[in-house]
PDB file of C-alpha atoms in Angstrom:
ATOM      1  CA  MET A   1      27.769  -6.289 -24.333  1.00 73.00           C
ATOM      2  CA  PRO A   2      29.507  -8.480 -21.744  1.00 72.00           C
ATOM      3  CA  ASN A   3      29.145  -5.629 -18.747  1.00 83.00           C
ATOM      4  CA  VAL A   4      25.299  -5.632 -18.651  1.00 88.00           C
ATOM      5  CA  THR A   5      23.691  -5.641 -15.005  1.00 93.00           C
ATOM      6  CA  ARG A   6      20.795  -3.733 -15.713  1.00 94.00           C
ATOM      7  CA  LEU A   7      18.071  -4.551 -18.021  1.00 90.00           C
ATOM      8  CA  ARG A   8      14.609  -3.190 -18.699  1.00 92.00           C
ATOM      9  CA  LEU A   9      12.083  -4.870 -21.136  1.00 87.00           C
ATOM     10  CA  LYS A  10       8.922  -3.339 -21.979  1.00 86.00           C
ATOM     11  CA  SER A  11       6.497  -4.135 -24.926  1.00 78.00           C
ATOM     12  CA  THR A  12       3.127  -3.155 -25.630  1.00 73.00           C
ATOM     13  CA  THR A  13       2.293  -6.075 -28.013  1.00 69.00           C
ATOM     14  CA  GLU A  14       1.599  -9.960 -27.305  1.00 68.00           C
ATOM     15  CA  ASP A  15       3.701 -10.823 -30.358  1.00 72.00           C
ATOM     16  CA  ASP A  16       4.923 -14.268 -29.435  1.00 76.00           C
ATOM     17  CA  VAL A  17       8.389 -13.944 -31.255  1.00 80.00           C
ATOM     18  CA  MET A  18       9.233 -10.646 -29.390  1.00 78.00           C
ATOM     19  CA  VAL A  19       8.573 -12.529 -26.249  1.00 77.00           C
ATOM     20  CA  ASP A  20      10.671 -15.034 -27.182  1.00 80.00           C
ATOM     21  CA  PHE A  21      13.383 -12.418 -28.129  1.00 84.00           C
ATOM     22  CA  LEU A  22      13.062 -10.478 -24.820  1.00 82.00           C
ATOM     23  CA  ALA A  23      13.189 -13.990 -22.970  1.00 80.00           C
ATOM     24  CA  GLU A  24      16.371 -14.932 -24.395  1.00 84.00           C
ATOM     25  CA  ILE A  25      18.005 -11.743 -23.863  1.00 85.00           C
ATOM     26  CA  ALA A  26      17.064 -11.762 -20.144  1.00 86.00           C
ATOM     27  CA  PHE A  27      18.502 -15.575 -20.108  1.00 83.00           C
ATOM     28  CA  LEU A  28      21.645 -14.476 -21.528  1.00 86.00           C
ATOM     29  CA  TYR A  29      22.436 -11.723 -19.085  1.00 85.00           C
ATOM     30  CA  ARG A  30      20.739 -13.288 -15.622  1.00 87.00           C
ATOM     31  CA  GLN A  31      24.023 -14.354 -14.251  1.00 87.00           C
ATOM     32  CA  ASN A  32      25.440 -10.756 -13.696  1.00 90.00           C
ATOM     33  CA  MET A  33      22.331  -9.064 -13.575  1.00 92.00           C
ATOM     34  CA  GLN A  34      21.736  -6.624 -10.663  1.00 95.00           C
ATOM     35  CA  LYS A  35      18.416  -4.650 -11.573  1.00 95.00           C
ATOM     36  CA  PHE A  36      15.684  -6.231 -14.002  1.00 93.00           C
ATOM     37  CA  GLU A  37      12.598  -4.305 -14.855  1.00 93.00           C
ATOM     38  CA  CYS A  38       9.875  -6.375 -16.797  1.00 89.00           C
ATOM     39  CA  PHE A  39       6.429  -4.779 -18.511  1.00 88.00           C
ATOM     40  CA  VAL A  40       5.723  -7.348 -20.830  1.00 83.00           C
ATOM     41  CA  GLU A  41       2.182  -8.888 -20.742  1.00 78.00           C
ATOM     42  CA  GLY A  42       1.971 -12.332 -20.022  1.00 72.00           C
ATOM     43  CA  TYR A  43       5.580 -12.793 -19.618  1.00 75.00           C
ATOM     44  CA  LEU A  44       8.122 -13.784 -16.745  1.00 76.00           C
ATOM     45  CA  PRO A  45      11.982 -14.953 -17.733  1.00 75.00           C
ATOM     46  CA  GLN A  46      13.730 -17.694 -16.049  1.00 79.00           C
ATOM     47  CA  LEU A  47      15.850 -16.094 -13.487  1.00 84.00           C
ATOM     48  CA  HIS A  48      16.504 -18.851 -10.803  1.00 82.00           C
ATOM     49  CA  ASP A  49      20.224 -18.407 -10.893  1.00 85.00           C
ATOM     50  CA  ALA A  50      20.502 -14.848 -10.920  1.00 87.00           C
ATOM     51  CA  GLU A  51      22.202 -14.630  -7.718  1.00 90.00           C
ATOM     52  CA  LYS A  52      23.375 -11.122  -7.794  1.00 93.00           C
ATOM     53  CA  LEU A  53      19.989  -9.767  -8.370  1.00 94.00           C
ATOM     54  CA  LYS A  54      18.756  -6.980  -6.161  1.00 96.00           C
ATOM     55  CA  HIS A  55      16.379  -4.834  -7.947  1.00 97.00           C
ATOM     56  CA  VAL A  56      12.996  -6.359  -9.335  1.00 95.00           C
ATOM     57  CA  ASP A  57      10.138  -4.070 -10.723  1.00 95.00           C
ATOM     58  CA  MET A  58       7.650  -5.911 -13.048  1.00 91.00           C
ATOM     59  CA  SER A  59       4.178  -6.164 -14.123  1.00 89.00           C
ATOM     60  CA  LEU A  60       2.113  -9.560 -13.673  1.00 85.00           C
ATOM     61  CA  ALA A  61      -0.672  -8.476 -16.321  1.00 82.00           C
ATOM     62  CA  ASN A  62      -2.116 -11.135 -18.049  1.00 77.00           C
ATOM     63  CA  TRP A  63       0.625 -13.632 -16.506  1.00 74.00           C
ATOM     64  CA  GLU A  64       0.250 -17.108 -15.785  1.00 69.00           C
ATOM     65  CA  PHE A  65       2.645 -19.268 -13.696  1.00 64.00           C
ATOM     66  CA  ILE A  66       4.213 -21.836 -15.820  1.00 64.00           C
ATOM     67  CA  PRO A  67       6.668 -23.998 -14.059  1.00 63.00           C
ATOM     68  CA  GLY A  68      10.380 -23.033 -15.166  1.00 64.00           C
ATOM     69  CA  GLN A  69       9.657 -19.323 -14.688  1.00 71.00           C
ATOM     70  CA  SER A  70      11.008 -18.300 -11.338  1.00 82.00           C
ATOM     71  CA  ILE A  71      13.223 -15.295  -9.594  1.00 88.00           C
ATOM     72  CA  TYR A  72      15.834 -16.142  -7.000  1.00 88.00           C
ATOM     73  CA  PRO A  73      14.575 -14.316  -3.921  1.00 92.00           C
ATOM     74  CA  SER A  74      17.543 -14.806  -1.291  1.00 91.00           C
ATOM     75  CA  SER A  75      19.518 -11.735  -3.199  1.00 94.00           C
ATOM     76  CA  LEU A  76      16.388  -9.325  -3.465  1.00 96.00           C
ATOM     77  CA  ARG A  77      16.411  -6.240  -1.604  1.00 97.00           C
ATOM     78  CA  TYR A  78      13.938  -3.965  -3.579  1.00 98.00           C
ATOM     79  CA  LEU A  79      10.849  -6.128  -5.260  1.00 97.00           C
ATOM     80  CA  ARG A  80       7.552  -4.331  -6.757  1.00 97.00           C
ATOM     81  CA  MET A  81       5.071  -6.168  -8.723  1.00 94.00           C
ATOM     82  CA  ARG A  82       2.446  -4.237 -10.199  1.00 92.00           C
ATOM     83  CA  ALA A  83      -1.137  -5.879 -11.572  1.00 90.00           C
ATOM     84  CA  VAL A  84      -1.068  -8.389  -9.300  1.00 88.00           C
ATOM     85  CA  ASN A  85      -3.628 -10.694  -9.685  1.00 81.00           C
ATOM     86  CA  VAL A  86      -5.971 -12.336  -6.707  1.00 74.00           C
ATOM     87  CA  GLN A  87      -4.772 -15.717  -8.023  1.00 76.00           C
ATOM     88  CA  PHE A  88      -1.079 -15.108  -7.586  1.00 81.00           C
ATOM     89  CA  ASP A  89       0.336 -17.832  -5.398  1.00 81.00           C
ATOM     90  CA  TRP A  90       4.211 -16.502  -5.159  1.00 87.00           C
ATOM     91  CA  ASN A  91       5.476 -19.934  -6.526  1.00 84.00           C
ATOM     92  CA  VAL A  92       7.477 -17.798  -9.118  1.00 86.00           C
ATOM     93  CA  PHE A  93       9.826 -17.486  -5.972  1.00 89.00           C
ATOM     94  CA  SER A  94      10.041 -21.315  -5.424  1.00 82.00           C
ATOM     95  CA  SER A  95      12.394 -23.492  -6.467  1.00 75.00           C
ATOM     96  CA  ALA A  96      13.200 -27.402  -6.895  1.00 66.00           C
ATOM     97  CA  ILE A  97      15.601 -27.263  -3.982  1.00 73.00           C
ATOM     98  CA  HIS A  98      12.742 -25.229  -1.915  1.00 73.00           C
ATOM     99  CA  PRO A  99       9.589 -26.057  -3.340  1.00 75.00           C
ATOM    100  CA  HIS A 100       7.504 -25.382   0.007  1.00 83.00           C
ATOM    101  CA  ASN A 101       9.097 -22.030   0.891  1.00 86.00           C
ATOM    102  CA  ALA A 102      10.556 -18.663  -0.071  1.00 90.00           C
ATOM    103  CA  CYS A 103      13.072 -16.899   1.882  1.00 92.00           C
ATOM    104  CA  PHE A 104      13.538 -13.307   1.057  1.00 94.00           C
ATOM    105  CA  ASP A 105      16.671 -13.164   3.076  1.00 94.00           C
ATOM    106  CA  GLN A 106      17.628  -9.576   1.866  1.00 96.00           C
ATOM    107  CA  LEU A 107      14.731  -7.765   0.894  1.00 97.00           C
ATOM    108  CA  ARG A 108      14.327  -4.397   2.424  1.00 98.00           C
ATOM    109  CA  SER A 109      11.056  -3.083   0.439  1.00 98.00           C
ATOM    110  CA  LEU A 110       8.478  -4.755  -1.079  1.00 97.00           C
ATOM    111  CA  THR A 111       5.487  -2.950  -2.964  1.00 97.00           C
ATOM    112  CA  LEU A 112       2.228  -4.636  -4.328  1.00 95.00           C
ATOM    113  CA  TYR A 113      -0.426  -2.886  -6.628  1.00 94.00           C
ATOM    114  CA  GLY A 114      -3.438  -4.921  -7.411  1.00 91.00           C
ATOM    115  CA  ASP A 115      -6.694  -4.087  -9.257  1.00 86.00           C
ATOM    116  CA  ILE A 116      -9.353  -2.192  -7.037  1.00 84.00           C
ATOM    117  CA  ARG A 117     -12.127  -3.755  -9.294  1.00 81.00           C
ATOM    118  CA  GLU A 118     -10.833  -7.412  -8.658  1.00 82.00           C
ATOM    119  CA  TYR A 119     -10.046  -6.383  -5.352  1.00 84.00           C
ATOM    120  CA  SER A 120     -13.499  -5.212  -3.891  1.00 73.00           C
ATOM    121  CA  LYS A 121     -15.061  -8.528  -5.260  1.00 69.00           C
ATOM    122  CA  ARG A 122     -12.644 -11.184  -3.965  1.00 65.00           C
ATOM    123  CA  MET A 123     -10.842 -12.477  -1.053  1.00 63.00           C
ATOM    124  CA  PHE A 124      -6.915 -13.734  -0.716  1.00 63.00           C
ATOM    125  CA  ASN A 125      -6.149 -16.902  -2.473  1.00 63.00           C
ATOM    126  CA  GLU A 126      -6.649 -19.977   0.292  1.00 65.00           C
ATOM    127  CA  GLU A 127      -5.090 -22.366  -1.930  1.00 65.00           C
ATOM    128  CA  ILE A 128      -1.664 -20.714  -1.576  1.00 72.00           C
ATOM    129  CA  THR A 129       0.642 -23.342   0.262  1.00 76.00           C
ATOM    130  CA  LEU A 130       4.201 -21.568   0.048  1.00 83.00           C
ATOM    131  CA  ALA A 131       5.444 -20.386   3.159  1.00 88.00           C
ATOM    132  CA  LEU A 132       6.978 -16.913   2.997  1.00 91.00           C
ATOM    133  CA  ALA A 133       9.920 -15.112   5.095  1.00 92.00           C
ATOM    134  CA  PHE A 134      10.753 -11.536   5.190  1.00 95.00           C
ATOM    135  CA  PRO A 135      13.389 -11.334   7.918  1.00 95.00           C
ATOM    136  CA  ALA A 136      14.804  -7.956   6.751  1.00 96.00           C
ATOM    137  CA  LEU A 137      11.709  -6.206   5.262  1.00 97.00           C
ATOM    138  CA  GLU A 138      11.739  -2.377   6.477  1.00 97.00           C
ATOM    139  CA  PHE A 139       9.154  -0.875   3.955  1.00 98.00           C
ATOM    140  CA  LEU A 140       5.693  -2.442   2.339  1.00 97.00           C
ATOM    141  CA  ALA A 141       3.532  -0.518   0.213  1.00 97.00           C
ATOM    142  CA  ILE A 142       0.343  -2.669  -0.489  1.00 96.00           C
ATOM    143  CA  ARG A 143      -2.550  -1.313  -2.876  1.00 94.00           C
ATOM    144  CA  TYR A 144      -5.637  -3.490  -3.376  1.00 92.00           C
ATOM    145  CA  ILE A 145      -4.183  -6.600  -2.290  1.00 90.00           C
ATOM    146  CA  ARG A 146      -5.354  -9.124   0.112  1.00 88.00           C
ATOM    147  CA  LEU A 147      -2.726 -11.350   1.611  1.00 88.00           C
ATOM    148  CA  ALA A 148      -2.907 -14.340   3.709  1.00 85.00           C
ATOM    149  CA  PRO A 149      -3.153 -14.238   7.392  1.00 87.00           C
ATOM    150  CA  ARG A 150       0.208 -16.147   7.676  1.00 87.00           C
ATOM    151  CA  HIS A 151       1.890 -13.933   5.363  1.00 89.00           C
ATOM    152  CA  ILE A 152       1.045 -10.581   7.178  1.00 92.00           C
ATOM    153  CA  LYS A 153       2.215 -12.385  10.293  1.00 90.00           C
ATOM    154  CA  SER A 154       5.480 -13.063   8.805  1.00 90.00           C
ATOM    155  CA  ILE A 155       5.951  -9.651   7.590  1.00 92.00           C
ATOM    156  CA  MET A 156       4.853  -8.114  10.668  1.00 92.00           C
ATOM    157  CA  LEU A 157       7.247 -10.280  13.030  1.00 88.00           C
ATOM    158  CA  GLY A 158      10.043  -8.463  10.998  1.00 89.00           C
ATOM    159  CA  PRO A 159      11.781  -5.021  11.355  1.00 95.00           C
ATOM    160  CA  LEU A 160       8.873  -3.085   9.394  1.00 96.00           C
ATOM    161  CA  ASN A 161       9.283   0.236  10.002  1.00 96.00           C
ATOM    162  CA  GLN A 162       7.087   1.916   7.390  1.00 98.00           C
ATOM    163  CA  LEU A 163       3.656   0.597   5.964  1.00 98.00           C
ATOM    164  CA  ASP A 164       1.694   2.212   3.129  1.00 98.00           C
ATOM    165  CA  PHE A 165      -1.483   0.991   2.622  1.00 97.00           C
ATOM    166  CA  SER A 166      -4.522   1.526   0.635  1.00 95.00           C
ATOM    167  CA  GLY A 167      -7.647  -0.997   0.677  1.00 93.00           C
ATOM    168  CA  TYR A 168     -10.484  -1.834   3.297  1.00 92.00           C
ATOM    169  CA  SER A 169     -10.131  -0.692   6.632  1.00 94.00           C
ATOM    170  CA  SER A 170     -10.888  -4.161   7.682  1.00 93.00           C
ATOM    171  CA  ASP A 171      -7.698  -5.200   5.824  1.00 93.00           C
ATOM    172  CA  ALA A 172      -5.740  -2.751   7.395  1.00 95.00           C
ATOM    173  CA  LEU A 173      -6.664  -3.517  10.966  1.00 95.00           C
ATOM    174  CA  ARG A 174      -5.530  -7.132  10.187  1.00 94.00           C
ATOM    175  CA  PHE A 175      -1.690  -5.665   9.985  1.00 95.00           C
ATOM    176  CA  ILE A 176      -2.264  -3.502  12.812  1.00 94.00           C
ATOM    177  CA  LYS A 177      -3.666  -6.008  15.467  1.00 92.00           C
ATOM    178  CA  HIS A 178      -0.443  -7.903  15.165  1.00 91.00           C
ATOM    179  CA  LYS A 179       2.559  -6.374  17.264  1.00 86.00           C
ATOM    180  CA  HIS A 180       4.545  -3.587  15.458  1.00 88.00           C
ATOM    181  CA  THR A 181       7.322  -2.954  17.696  1.00 85.00           C
ATOM    182  CA  HIS A 182       9.726  -1.346  14.739  1.00 92.00           C
ATOM    183  CA  LEU A 183       7.161   0.710  13.013  1.00 95.00           C
ATOM    184  CA  LYS A 184       7.663   3.898  12.678  1.00 97.00           C
ATOM    185  CA  LYS A 185       5.367   5.758   9.748  1.00 97.00           C
ATOM    186  CA  LEU A 186       2.048   4.329   9.033  1.00 98.00           C
ATOM    187  CA  THR A 187      -0.007   5.785   5.904  1.00 98.00           C
ATOM    188  CA  LEU A 188      -3.444   4.671   5.470  1.00 97.00           C
ATOM    189  CA  ASN A 189      -5.663   5.396   2.362  1.00 95.00           C
ATOM    190  CA  PHE A 190      -9.421   4.699   2.590  1.00 92.00           C
ATOM    191  CA  GLU A 191     -11.818   5.190  -0.501  1.00 87.00           C
ATOM    192  CA  ARG A 192     -15.332   5.826  -0.684  1.00 74.00           C
ATOM    193  CA  GLY A 193     -15.547   3.395  -3.610  1.00 73.00           C
ATOM    194  CA  LEU A 194     -14.593   0.665  -1.164  1.00 80.00           C
ATOM    195  CA  GLU A 195     -16.237   1.528   2.310  1.00 78.00           C
ATOM    196  CA  HIS A 196     -20.086   0.885   2.119  1.00 75.00           C
ATOM    197  CA  ASP A 197     -20.521   0.143   5.775  1.00 82.00           C
ATOM    198  CA  ASP A 198     -20.536   3.318   8.077  1.00 83.00           C
ATOM    199  CA  ALA A 199     -20.724   1.801  11.084  1.00 88.00           C
ATOM    200  CA  LYS A 200     -18.111  -0.932  10.201  1.00 91.00           C
ATOM    201  CA  PHE A 201     -15.447   1.548   8.878  1.00 91.00           C
ATOM    202  CA  VAL A 202     -16.078   3.766  12.002  1.00 92.00           C
ATOM    203  CA  THR A 203     -15.257   0.504  14.418  1.00 94.00           C
ATOM    204  CA  ASN A 204     -12.255  -0.499  12.356  1.00 95.00           C
ATOM    205  CA  SER A 205     -10.721   2.646  11.863  1.00 95.00           C
ATOM    206  CA  ASN A 206     -11.300   3.813  15.616  1.00 95.00           C
ATOM    207  CA  ALA A 207      -9.621   0.339  16.400  1.00 96.00           C
ATOM    208  CA  ILE A 208      -6.621   1.006  14.406  1.00 96.00           C
ATOM    209  CA  PHE A 209      -5.986   4.349  15.411  1.00 96.00           C
ATOM    210  CA  SER A 210      -6.337   3.693  19.100  1.00 94.00           C
ATOM    211  CA  ASN A 211      -3.171   1.152  18.379  1.00 94.00           C
ATOM    212  CA  THR A 212      -1.086   3.399  17.120  1.00 95.00           C
ATOM    213  CA  SER A 213       0.611   5.381  20.283  1.00 93.00           C
ATOM    214  CA  LYS A 214       3.847   4.243  19.813  1.00 93.00           C
ATOM    215  CA  ILE A 215       4.195   5.084  16.047  1.00 96.00           C
ATOM    216  CA  ALA A 216       5.822   8.588  15.109  1.00 96.00           C
ATOM    217  CA  LYS A 217       4.040   9.432  12.162  1.00 97.00           C
ATOM    218  CA  VAL A 218       0.396   8.250  11.327  1.00 97.00           C
ATOM    219  CA  GLY A 219      -1.204   9.273   8.391  1.00 97.00           C
ATOM    220  CA  CYS A 220      -4.885   8.810   7.062  1.00 96.00           C
ATOM    221  CA  ASN A 221      -6.047   9.990   3.712  1.00 94.00           C
ATOM    222  CA  ILE A 222     -10.044   9.959   2.863  1.00 89.00           C
ATOM    223  CA  ILE A 223     -10.070  10.289  -0.731  1.00 85.00           C
ATOM    224  CA  TRP A 224     -12.807  11.021  -3.244  1.00 71.00           C
ATOM    225  CA  GLY A 225     -16.604  11.148  -2.972  1.00 65.00           C
ATOM    226  CA  SER A 226     -18.479  12.619   0.010  1.00 64.00           C
ATOM    227  CA  VAL A 227     -17.387  11.685   3.440  1.00 68.00           C
ATOM    228  CA  TRP A 228     -19.773   8.688   4.373  1.00 67.00           C
ATOM    229  CA  PHE A 229     -19.377   8.519   7.973  1.00 77.00           C
ATOM    230  CA  ASP A 230     -20.321  10.705  10.810  1.00 80.00           C
ATOM    231  CA  PHE A 231     -17.123  12.722  11.998  1.00 81.00           C
ATOM    232  CA  SER A 232     -18.563  12.883  15.700  1.00 83.00           C
ATOM    233  CA  ASN A 233     -18.288   9.082  16.091  1.00 89.00           C
ATOM    234  CA  ILE A 234     -14.538   8.978  15.250  1.00 90.00           C
ATOM    235  CA  HIS A 235     -11.451   8.616  17.878  1.00 91.00           C
ATOM    236  CA  TRP A 236      -8.487   9.141  16.097  1.00 93.00           C
ATOM    237  CA  LYS A 237      -6.275  10.521  19.075  1.00 92.00           C
ATOM    238  CA  TYR A 238      -2.957   9.423  17.665  1.00 95.00           C
ATOM    239  CA  VAL A 239      -3.406  10.491  13.826  1.00 96.00           C
ATOM    240  CA  THR A 240      -0.727  12.827  13.033  1.00 96.00           C
ATOM    241  CA  HIS A 241      -1.306  13.724   9.273  1.00 96.00           C
ATOM    242  CA  LEU A 242      -4.797  13.891   8.229  1.00 94.00           C
ATOM    243  CA  GLY A 243      -5.926  14.358   4.687  1.00 92.00           C
ATOM    244  CA  VAL A 244      -9.567  14.711   3.807  1.00 88.00           C
ATOM    245  CA  HIS A 245      -9.891  15.159  -0.228  1.00 85.00           C
ATOM    246  CA  ALA A 246     -13.754  14.701  -0.622  1.00 78.00           C
ATOM    247  CA  ASN A 247     -17.126  16.516  -0.054  1.00 75.00           C
ATOM    248  CA  PHE A 248     -17.854  17.088   3.687  1.00 74.00           C
ATOM    249  CA  GLU A 249     -19.122  19.107   6.365  1.00 73.00           C
ATOM    250  CA  LEU A 250     -16.461  21.198   7.332  1.00 74.00           C
ATOM    251  CA  TYR A 251     -17.799  22.312  10.526  1.00 73.00           C
ATOM    252  CA  ASP A 252     -17.985  18.829  11.607  1.00 77.00           C
ATOM    253  CA  LEU A 253     -14.482  17.960  10.576  1.00 80.00           C
ATOM    254  CA  LEU A 254     -12.908  20.984  12.466  1.00 79.00           C
ATOM    255  CA  ASN A 255     -14.950  19.629  15.623  1.00 79.00           C
ATOM    256  CA  ALA A 256     -13.296  16.036  15.168  1.00 84.00           C
ATOM    257  CA  VAL A 257      -9.789  17.894  14.531  1.00 85.00           C
ATOM    258  CA  ARG A 258     -10.027  18.922  18.152  1.00 82.00           C
ATOM    259  CA  GLY A 259     -10.129  15.616  19.411  1.00 85.00           C
ATOM    260  CA  MET A 260      -6.886  14.397  17.615  1.00 90.00           C
ATOM    261  CA  THR A 261      -4.324  15.735  20.262  1.00 89.00           C
ATOM    262  CA  GLY A 262      -1.411  14.212  18.169  1.00 92.00           C
ATOM    263  CA  LEU A 263      -2.670  15.866  14.723  1.00 94.00           C
ATOM    264  CA  THR A 264       0.216  18.188  13.207  1.00 94.00           C
ATOM    265  CA  SER A 265      -0.521  18.510   9.668  1.00 94.00           C
ATOM    266  CA  LEU A 266      -4.112  18.514   8.036  1.00 91.00           C
ATOM    267  CA  VAL A 267      -4.779  19.105   4.218  1.00 90.00           C
ATOM    268  CA  ILE A 268      -8.174  19.497   3.104  1.00 86.00           C
ATOM    269  CA  SER A 269      -9.179  19.159  -0.798  1.00 81.00           C
ATOM    270  CA  MET A 270     -12.711  20.939  -0.825  1.00 67.00           C
ATOM    271  CA  VAL A 271     -14.793  19.980  -3.898  1.00 54.00           C
ATOM    272  CA  HIS A 272     -17.775  21.718  -2.735  1.00 57.00           C
ATOM    273  CA  LEU A 273     -18.520  24.358   0.061  1.00 57.00           C
ATOM    274  CA  GLY A 274     -21.976  25.704   0.615  1.00 56.00           C
ATOM    275  CA  GLU A 275     -22.677  29.286   2.221  1.00 56.00           C
ATOM    276  CA  SER A 276     -24.151  27.749   5.316  1.00 56.00           C
ATOM    277  CA  ASN A 277     -21.324  25.401   5.407  1.00 60.00           C
ATOM    278  CA  LEU A 278     -18.679  28.098   4.987  1.00 61.00           C
ATOM    279  CA  GLY A 279     -20.492  30.453   7.480  1.00 63.00           C
ATOM    280  CA  ARG A 280     -20.453  27.755  10.096  1.00 64.00           C
ATOM    281  CA  ALA A 281     -16.683  26.740   9.300  1.00 62.00           C
ATOM    282  CA  VAL A 282     -15.468  30.217   9.790  1.00 65.00           C
ATOM    283  CA  LYS A 283     -17.292  30.421  13.167  1.00 65.00           C
ATOM    284  CA  ARG A 284     -15.453  27.462  14.360  1.00 60.00           C
ATOM    285  CA  VAL A 285     -12.274  28.713  13.039  1.00 63.00           C
ATOM    286  CA  GLU A 286     -12.988  31.929  15.012  1.00 64.00           C
ATOM    287  CA  GLU A 287     -13.433  29.898  18.331  1.00 64.00           C
ATOM    288  CA  GLU A 288     -10.524  27.548  17.693  1.00 59.00           C
ATOM    289  CA  LYS A 289      -7.840  30.795  17.362  1.00 60.00           C
ATOM    290  CA  GLY A 290      -9.764  32.294  20.484  1.00 58.00           C
ATOM    291  CA  THR A 291      -9.507  31.243  24.139  1.00 47.00           C
ATOM    292  CA  ARG A 292     -11.740  28.509  23.607  1.00 49.00           C
ATOM    293  CA  SER A 293      -8.767  26.629  21.940  1.00 49.00           C
ATOM    294  CA  ALA A 294      -6.694  26.878  24.823  1.00 46.00           C
ATOM    295  CA  ARG A 295      -8.656  24.173  26.787  1.00 46.00           C
ATOM    296  CA  VAL A 296      -7.945  21.534  24.042  1.00 47.00           C
ATOM    297  CA  PRO A 297      -4.194  20.699  23.198  1.00 54.00           C
ATOM    298  CA  CYS A 298      -3.796  21.438  19.738  1.00 69.00           C
ATOM    299  CA  LYS A 299      -0.222  20.402  17.887  1.00 83.00           C
ATOM    300  CA  VAL A 300      -1.126  21.362  14.203  1.00 85.00           C
ATOM    301  CA  LYS A 301       1.259  23.517  12.528  1.00 86.00           C
ATOM    302  CA  THR A 302       0.384  22.987   8.908  1.00 88.00           C
ATOM    303  CA  VAL A 303      -2.823  23.386   7.382  1.00 83.00           C
ATOM    304  CA  THR A 304      -2.973  23.279   3.334  1.00 85.00           C
ATOM    305  CA  LEU A 305      -6.375  24.125   1.625  1.00 78.00           C
ATOM    306  CA  ASP A 306      -6.873  22.865  -1.892  1.00 77.00           C
ATOM    307  CA  TYR A 307     -10.187  24.249  -2.881  1.00 69.00           C
ATOM    308  CA  GLY A 308     -12.064  22.468  -6.041  1.00 60.00           C
ATOM    309  CA  ASN A 309      -8.855  20.623  -7.205  1.00 55.00           C
ATOM    310  CA  GLY A 310      -9.901  17.120  -5.612  1.00 51.00           C
ATOM    311  CA  TYR A 311      -7.021  14.845  -4.677  1.00 52.00           C
ATOM    312  CA  HIS A 312      -3.513  14.785  -5.391  1.00 49.00           C
ATOM    313  CA  ASN A 313      -1.340  11.738  -3.888  1.00 51.00           C
TER     314      ASN A 313
END
C-alpha cells in the first residue's frame, strides 16, 4: 500500500505490542501522510519529518511526553487535540533544530478540548518555555483549557476571525481584552458548574460583551442548572445570539432582552416553569408585542422555545 496518505489509528487497549505495531505503521507512512488521526491512549508517533502533513486529530489521554515523539508543525492546517492535560507543554511540536519555539505557519484551525474536572482545579502550566506562533490561525475552539498569557497574545495577534470558547468568564476575558480586529464570530459558553461567584461573573461578562461592538456575530450560551445571577445586572448590548438552557425567571429574562439591542436570535430551554412565572411571562410578552415595545429597538427575528428538554449543542 504505497499510496497511503491518510491514516487513522484507534485502540481501546493499552497493550504494548499493539501500540508498538501502530507506531511502526505510522512511521512507515509518515513522509506521504497528509491526514493523521490517532486515538490510542498513552501513544504519539514520531512525525518530525512528515512535511506533507496537513490535518491532525489526536487524543492525549494518559499521554506523557517522551523525547523523540514529535510532530512537524509548519505544514499543519488543521489541528485538533482532545483530552489535553493541564501539564501539556507543546514540546511535541518542537525539534532539535528549533528547540525553543514552534511556528504553525499554515495552521488555519485549532481545537483544544480538556477535562472540566481538571480545568476547575488548576491553572495553566507556568513552566512552559516554548514560544508559539500562529500567524495564519483563523478558527480557535477551546474547551476547558487555560492557555498561558503569552500564547493568548500570540493567537490574538493573528488573523483570528472565529472563537468558540467554553470555560470561566475570567478566562474568556483574557482573550477579548486583546485587540481583535479580525474577529467576526464569537461564541461563549458558560456553565453553572464552573461559575460560583455571581458578582464576578456579571462583572466579567459585562466587560466582555461591552467590548464586542465590532464583531458581527456574538453568541452567549448559559448552560444547565439554575441561572445563578440577576438578569437585571447584565449589560449585553452587543450580544446577537443568546441561549439560556437552565431554570430561570422568564419574566426577568424578557426584561433583560429589552436591553440587548443587537439581539437577533433567542433560544430558551425551560427545565421548569411554575404557574406564577408563566403568568408574569405571558404578561411581559403581551407588553412586548404591544405599543410599549415600540420605544425599545428590537431586532429579534428568531425565537426557539424548547420546554423540558434541557440543553442541546
